[in-house]
mmCIF file of C-alpha atoms in Angstrom:
data_model
loop_
_atom_site.group_PDB
_atom_site.id
_atom_site.type_symbol
_atom_site.label_atom_id
_atom_site.label_comp_id
_atom_site.label_asym_id
_atom_site.label_seq_id
_atom_site.Cartn_x
_atom_site.Cartn_y
_atom_site.Cartn_z
ATOM 1 C CA MET A 1330 -82.579 -28.399 -48.363
ATOM 2 C CA ASN A 1331 -84.062 -28.939 -52.336
ATOM 3 C CA GLN A 1332 -85.275 -31.899 -53.403
ATOM 4 C CA ASN A 1333 -82.143 -32.334 -55.704
ATOM 5 C CA THR A 1334 -79.975 -31.941 -52.615
ATOM 6 C CA ALA A 1335 -81.959 -34.873 -50.857
ATOM 7 C CA ALA A 1336 -82.475 -36.775 -53.777
ATOM 8 C CA ARG A 1337 -78.191 -36.795 -54.038
ATOM 9 C CA THR A 1338 -77.520 -37.432 -50.457
ATOM 10 C CA THR A 1339 -80.422 -39.999 -49.454
ATOM 11 C CA GLY A 1340 -78.838 -42.012 -53.212
ATOM 12 C CA GLY A 1341 -82.145 -40.668 -55.099
ATOM 13 C CA ALA A 1342 -84.574 -40.360 -52.960
ATOM 14 C CA ALA A 1343 -86.254 -37.614 -51.664
ATOM 15 C CA ARG A 1344 -86.994 -37.258 -48.721
ATOM 16 C CA PRO A 1345 -87.572 -34.032 -46.115
ATOM 17 C CA PRO A 1346 -85.242 -32.873 -43.513
ATOM 18 C CA ALA A 1347 -85.647 -33.431 -40.053
ATOM 19 C CA ALA A 1348 -87.222 -31.109 -37.944
ATOM 20 C CA GLY A 1349 -84.161 -30.715 -36.081
ATOM 21 C CA ALA A 1350 -81.627 -30.212 -39.223
ATOM 22 C CA ARG A 1351 -85.542 -27.391 -40.662
ATOM 23 C CA GLY A 1352 -84.512 -25.719 -37.317
ATOM 24 C CA ALA A 1353 -80.821 -25.256 -37.429
ATOM 25 C CA ALA A 1354 -81.305 -24.598 -41.247
ATOM 26 C CA GLY A 1355 -83.550 -22.085 -40.061
ATOM 27 C CA THR A 1356 -80.625 -20.834 -36.800
ATOM 28 C CA ARG A 1357 -78.007 -20.826 -40.270
ATOM 29 C CA ARG A 1358 -80.182 -18.423 -42.367
ATOM 30 C CA ALA A 1359 -80.925 -16.421 -39.708
ATOM 31 C CA ALA A 1360 -77.003 -15.581 -38.632
ATOM 32 C CA ALA A 1361 -76.609 -15.232 -42.047
ATOM 33 C CA ARG A 1362 -78.965 -12.829 -42.798
ATOM 34 C CA ALA A 1363 -77.668 -11.062 -40.037
ATOM 35 C CA VAL A 1364 -73.950 -10.958 -40.482
ATOM 36 C CA ALA A 1365 -75.017 -9.663 -44.259
ATOM 37 C CA ALA A 1366 -76.565 -7.122 -43.035
ATOM 38 C CA LEU A 1367 -74.204 -5.931 -40.626
ATOM 39 C CA LEU A 1368 -71.584 -6.162 -43.251
ATOM 40 C CA ALA A 1369 -73.356 -4.333 -45.736
ATOM 41 C CA ALA A 1370 -74.889 -1.912 -43.954
ATOM 42 C CA ASP A 1371 -71.135 -0.908 -42.970
ATOM 43 C CA GLY A 1372 -70.515 -1.174 -46.624
ATOM 44 C CA LEU A 1373 -73.321 1.616 -47.118
ATOM 45 C CA LEU A 1374 -71.034 3.247 -44.609
ATOM 46 C CA HIS A 1375 -67.853 3.096 -46.707
ATOM 47 C CA VAL A 1376 -69.491 3.982 -49.531
ATOM 48 C CA TYR A 1377 -71.087 7.381 -48.193
ATOM 49 C CA TRP A 1378 -67.789 7.924 -46.686
ATOM 50 C CA ALA A 1379 -66.091 8.286 -49.846
ATOM 51 C CA THR A 1380 -68.234 10.284 -51.496
ATOM 52 C CA GLY A 1381 -66.862 13.120 -48.812
ATOM 53 C CA ARG A 1382 -69.174 13.159 -46.281
ATOM 54 C CA THR A 1383 -68.055 12.835 -42.868
ATOM 55 C CA TRP A 1384 -71.341 11.881 -40.876
ATOM 56 C CA PRO A 1385 -71.540 11.097 -37.726
ATOM 57 C CA ALA A 1386 -68.381 13.606 -37.700
ATOM 58 C CA PRO A 1387 -67.954 17.122 -38.326
ATOM 59 C CA ASP A 1388 -64.721 16.435 -40.546
ATOM 60 C CA THR A 1389 -62.273 14.058 -41.080
ATOM 61 C CA ALA A 1390 -60.353 14.001 -38.091
ATOM 62 C CA THR A 1391 -63.094 13.812 -35.953
ATOM 63 C CA LEU A 1392 -64.289 11.109 -38.489
ATOM 64 C CA SER A 1393 -60.984 9.156 -38.289
ATOM 65 C CA ARG A 1394 -60.881 9.209 -34.810
ATOM 66 C CA VAL A 1395 -64.072 8.588 -33.940
ATOM 67 C CA VAL A 1396 -64.574 5.155 -36.164
ATOM 68 C CA LEU A 1397 -60.512 3.787 -35.551
ATOM 69 C CA ASN A 1398 -59.619 5.887 -33.028
ATOM 70 C CA ALA A 1399 -56.636 7.071 -35.416
ATOM 71 C CA ASP A 1400 -55.748 9.422 -38.377
ATOM 72 C CA VAL A 1401 -56.484 7.869 -41.548
ATOM 73 C CA PRO A 1402 -57.728 8.970 -44.398
ATOM 74 C CA PHE A 1403 -61.740 8.742 -45.734
ATOM 75 C CA THR A 1404 -60.775 8.656 -49.271
ATOM 76 C CA ALA A 1405 -62.102 7.277 -51.705
ATOM 77 C CA PRO A 1406 -59.053 5.218 -52.725
ATOM 78 C CA VAL A 1407 -58.901 4.066 -49.045
ATOM 79 C CA VAL A 1408 -62.734 3.393 -48.218
ATOM 80 C CA LEU A 1409 -64.216 2.006 -51.450
ATOM 81 C CA PRO A 1410 -61.587 -1.378 -51.366
ATOM 82 C CA LEU A 1411 -63.296 -1.444 -47.982
ATOM 83 C CA ALA A 1412 -66.548 -1.137 -49.051
ATOM 84 C CA ALA A 1413 -65.714 -3.601 -51.884
ATOM 85 C CA THR A 1414 -64.602 -6.593 -49.138
ATOM 86 C CA LEU A 1415 -67.456 -5.973 -47.067
ATOM 87 C CA PHE A 1416 -70.362 -5.996 -49.915
ATOM 88 C CA ALA A 1417 -68.099 -9.382 -50.794
ATOM 89 C CA GLY A 1418 -68.292 -11.412 -47.029
ATOM 90 C CA ALA A 1419 -72.278 -9.909 -46.603
ATOM 91 C CA THR A 1420 -73.228 -11.658 -50.655
ATOM 92 C CA LEU A 1421 -71.006 -14.768 -49.489
ATOM 93 C CA VAL A 1422 -72.379 -15.378 -45.687
ATOM 94 C CA LEU A 1423 -75.506 -15.433 -47.139
ATOM 95 C CA ALA A 1424 -75.045 -17.841 -50.391
ATOM 96 C CA ALA A 1425 -73.252 -19.767 -47.419
ATOM 97 C CA GLY A 1426 -75.849 -19.684 -45.143
ATOM 98 C CA GLY A 1427 -78.818 -20.642 -47.098
ATOM 99 C CA GLY A 1428 -79.916 -16.923 -47.299
ATOM 100 C CA TRP A 1429 -79.439 -16.968 -51.523
ATOM 101 C CA GLU A 1430 -79.650 -19.981 -52.194
ATOM 102 C CA GLY A 1431 -79.564 -19.008 -56.361
ATOM 103 C CA ALA A 1432 -76.420 -17.532 -55.914
ATOM 104 C CA ALA A 1433 -74.619 -20.250 -53.915
ATOM 105 C CA GLY A 1434 -74.922 -22.514 -56.734
ATOM 106 C CA ARG A 1435 -72.644 -20.177 -58.677
ATOM 107 C CA LEU A 1436 -69.807 -20.062 -56.508
ATOM 108 C CA PRO A 1437 -67.421 -21.945 -55.846
ATOM 109 C CA ALA A 1438 -67.536 -24.405 -52.762
ATOM 110 C CA VAL A 1439 -64.173 -23.437 -51.738
ATOM 111 C CA ALA A 1440 -65.635 -20.145 -51.010
ATOM 112 C CA LEU A 1441 -69.528 -20.932 -49.358
ATOM 113 C CA ARG A 1442 -67.054 -22.938 -47.304
ATOM 114 C CA TRP A 1443 -63.959 -20.175 -45.964
ATOM 115 C CA ALA A 1444 -66.025 -17.112 -46.315
ATOM 116 C CA PRO A 1445 -68.271 -17.356 -43.324
ATOM 117 C CA ARG A 1446 -64.908 -17.858 -41.369
ATOM 118 C CA MET A 1447 -63.025 -15.261 -42.417
ATOM 119 C CA VAL A 1448 -65.473 -12.878 -41.742
ATOM 120 C CA ALA A 1449 -65.840 -14.828 -38.517
ATOM 121 C CA ALA A 1450 -62.174 -14.466 -37.533
ATOM 122 C CA GLY A 1451 -62.011 -10.365 -39.325
ATOM 123 C CA PHE A 1452 -65.358 -9.974 -36.100
ATOM 124 C CA LEU A 1453 -63.256 -11.355 -33.847
ATOM 125 C CA ALA A 1454 -60.528 -9.959 -33.612
ATOM 126 C CA ARG A 1455 -61.671 -6.813 -33.829
ATOM 127 C CA GLY A 1456 -64.502 -7.514 -31.235
ATOM 128 C CA LEU A 1457 -61.465 -8.689 -28.602
ATOM 129 C CA ALA A 1458 -59.537 -5.864 -29.583
ATOM 130 C CA GLY A 1459 -62.149 -3.821 -28.735
ATOM 131 C CA LEU A 1460 -62.013 -5.271 -25.313
ATOM 132 C CA VAL A 1461 -58.782 -4.709 -25.004
ATOM 133 C CA TRP A 1462 -59.864 -1.076 -25.707
ATOM 134 C CA ALA A 1463 -62.022 -1.308 -23.516
ATOM 135 C CA ALA A 1464 -59.823 -2.224 -20.787
ATOM 136 C CA GLY A 1465 -58.424 1.307 -21.046
ATOM 137 C CA ILE A 1466 -55.506 -0.193 -23.257
ATOM 138 C CA GLY A 1467 -54.381 1.843 -25.903
ATOM 139 C CA ALA A 1468 -57.708 4.248 -25.860
ATOM 140 C CA ASP A 1469 -58.666 7.213 -23.629
ATOM 141 C CA SER A 1470 -61.503 6.609 -21.777
ATOM 142 C CA GLY A 1471 -62.857 9.610 -22.160
ATOM 143 C CA SER A 1472 -63.164 9.847 -26.100
ATOM 144 C CA ALA A 1473 -66.540 9.455 -27.984
ATOM 145 C CA PHE A 1474 -64.085 6.090 -29.710
ATOM 146 C CA HIS A 1475 -64.188 4.758 -26.358
ATOM 147 C CA ARG A 1476 -67.358 4.522 -25.300
ATOM 148 C CA LEU A 1477 -68.866 3.968 -29.093
ATOM 149 C CA ASN A 1478 -65.927 0.956 -29.124
ATOM 150 C CA LEU A 1479 -68.057 -0.364 -25.504
ATOM 151 C CA ALA A 1480 -71.449 0.394 -26.558
ATOM 152 C CA LEU A 1481 -72.091 -0.667 -30.519
ATOM 153 C CA TYR A 1482 -68.943 -1.754 -31.911
ATOM 154 C CA THR A 1483 -67.344 -4.723 -29.752
ATOM 155 C CA PRO A 1484 -70.594 -5.439 -28.890
ATOM 156 C CA LEU A 1485 -71.617 -5.826 -33.098
ATOM 157 C CA CYS A 1486 -68.337 -6.912 -33.410
ATOM 158 C CA LEU A 1487 -68.801 -9.648 -31.296
ATOM 159 C CA ALA A 1488 -72.468 -11.110 -32.298
ATOM 160 C CA GLY A 1489 -71.397 -11.402 -36.068
ATOM 161 C CA ALA A 1490 -68.223 -13.256 -34.595
ATOM 162 C CA ALA A 1491 -70.889 -15.560 -32.799
ATOM 163 C CA ALA A 1492 -73.411 -15.464 -35.640
ATOM 164 C CA ALA A 1493 -70.732 -15.818 -38.637
ATOM 165 C CA TRP A 1494 -68.961 -19.164 -37.130
ATOM 166 C CA THR A 1495 -73.026 -20.453 -36.821
ATOM 167 C CA VAL A 1496 -72.743 -20.206 -40.360
ATOM 168 C CA ALA A 1497 -69.587 -21.380 -40.940
ATOM 169 C CA ARG A 1498 -70.475 -24.491 -38.721
ATOM 170 C CA GLY A 1499 -73.531 -25.263 -41.164
ATOM 171 C CA ALA A 1500 -71.609 -24.633 -44.581
ATOM 172 C CA ALA A 1501 -69.491 -26.710 -43.998
ATOM 173 C CA GLN A 1502 -71.936 -29.729 -43.188
ATOM 174 C CA ARG A 1503 -73.425 -28.262 -46.816
ATOM 175 C CA CYS A 1504 -71.213 -29.175 -48.283
ATOM 176 C CA THR A 1505 -69.744 -31.812 -46.234
ATOM 177 C CA ALA A 1506 -73.909 -33.351 -46.843
ATOM 178 C CA THR A 1507 -74.380 -32.695 -50.994
ATOM 179 C CA GLY A 1508 -71.490 -33.753 -51.131
ATOM 180 C CA VAL A 1509 -69.465 -31.752 -52.497
ATOM 181 C CA ALA A 1510 -65.483 -31.938 -52.355
ATOM 182 C CA VAL A 1511 -64.078 -28.787 -50.912
ATOM 183 C CA GLN A 1512 -60.396 -28.042 -49.513
ATOM 184 C CA ARG A 1513 -61.399 -28.862 -45.204
#
């Protein structure tokens, strides 16, 4: 919390936040940075795939099955909008979590409040689907997708959901504490 925020919430007297508040803010900031890094890394992968490259697979058909467990085209018109969405989510979560104060002041409060919730919901939905696939429902237990789902996709999504929810809880408290009128 900066001095201007402290002054608004204390009737003009700038007081430093309590030690517990600083600890919670640090946790939210770390969670926001972790979520933003995960989303940005995924966004960079999508930009890479938009160039026609297929790492870690030898071809687009294999890439589609390894990443999505389905046959989906990995072409620029498909993956670039996904990359843009991932970068936007990373930016909004980082700003909402206090990891990018300069951006937070220029973004609508409603975006700062709802973006982390939406990211958490997306991660949670993918994580829960991953648990279903881990149980062998809808995924061949011998496939590369199944192994990556167990080792990487599902754990990252569930951790991302928890971290994004930490940011969401803090963003709602920040909007309320600063007197910003936002829709609930």
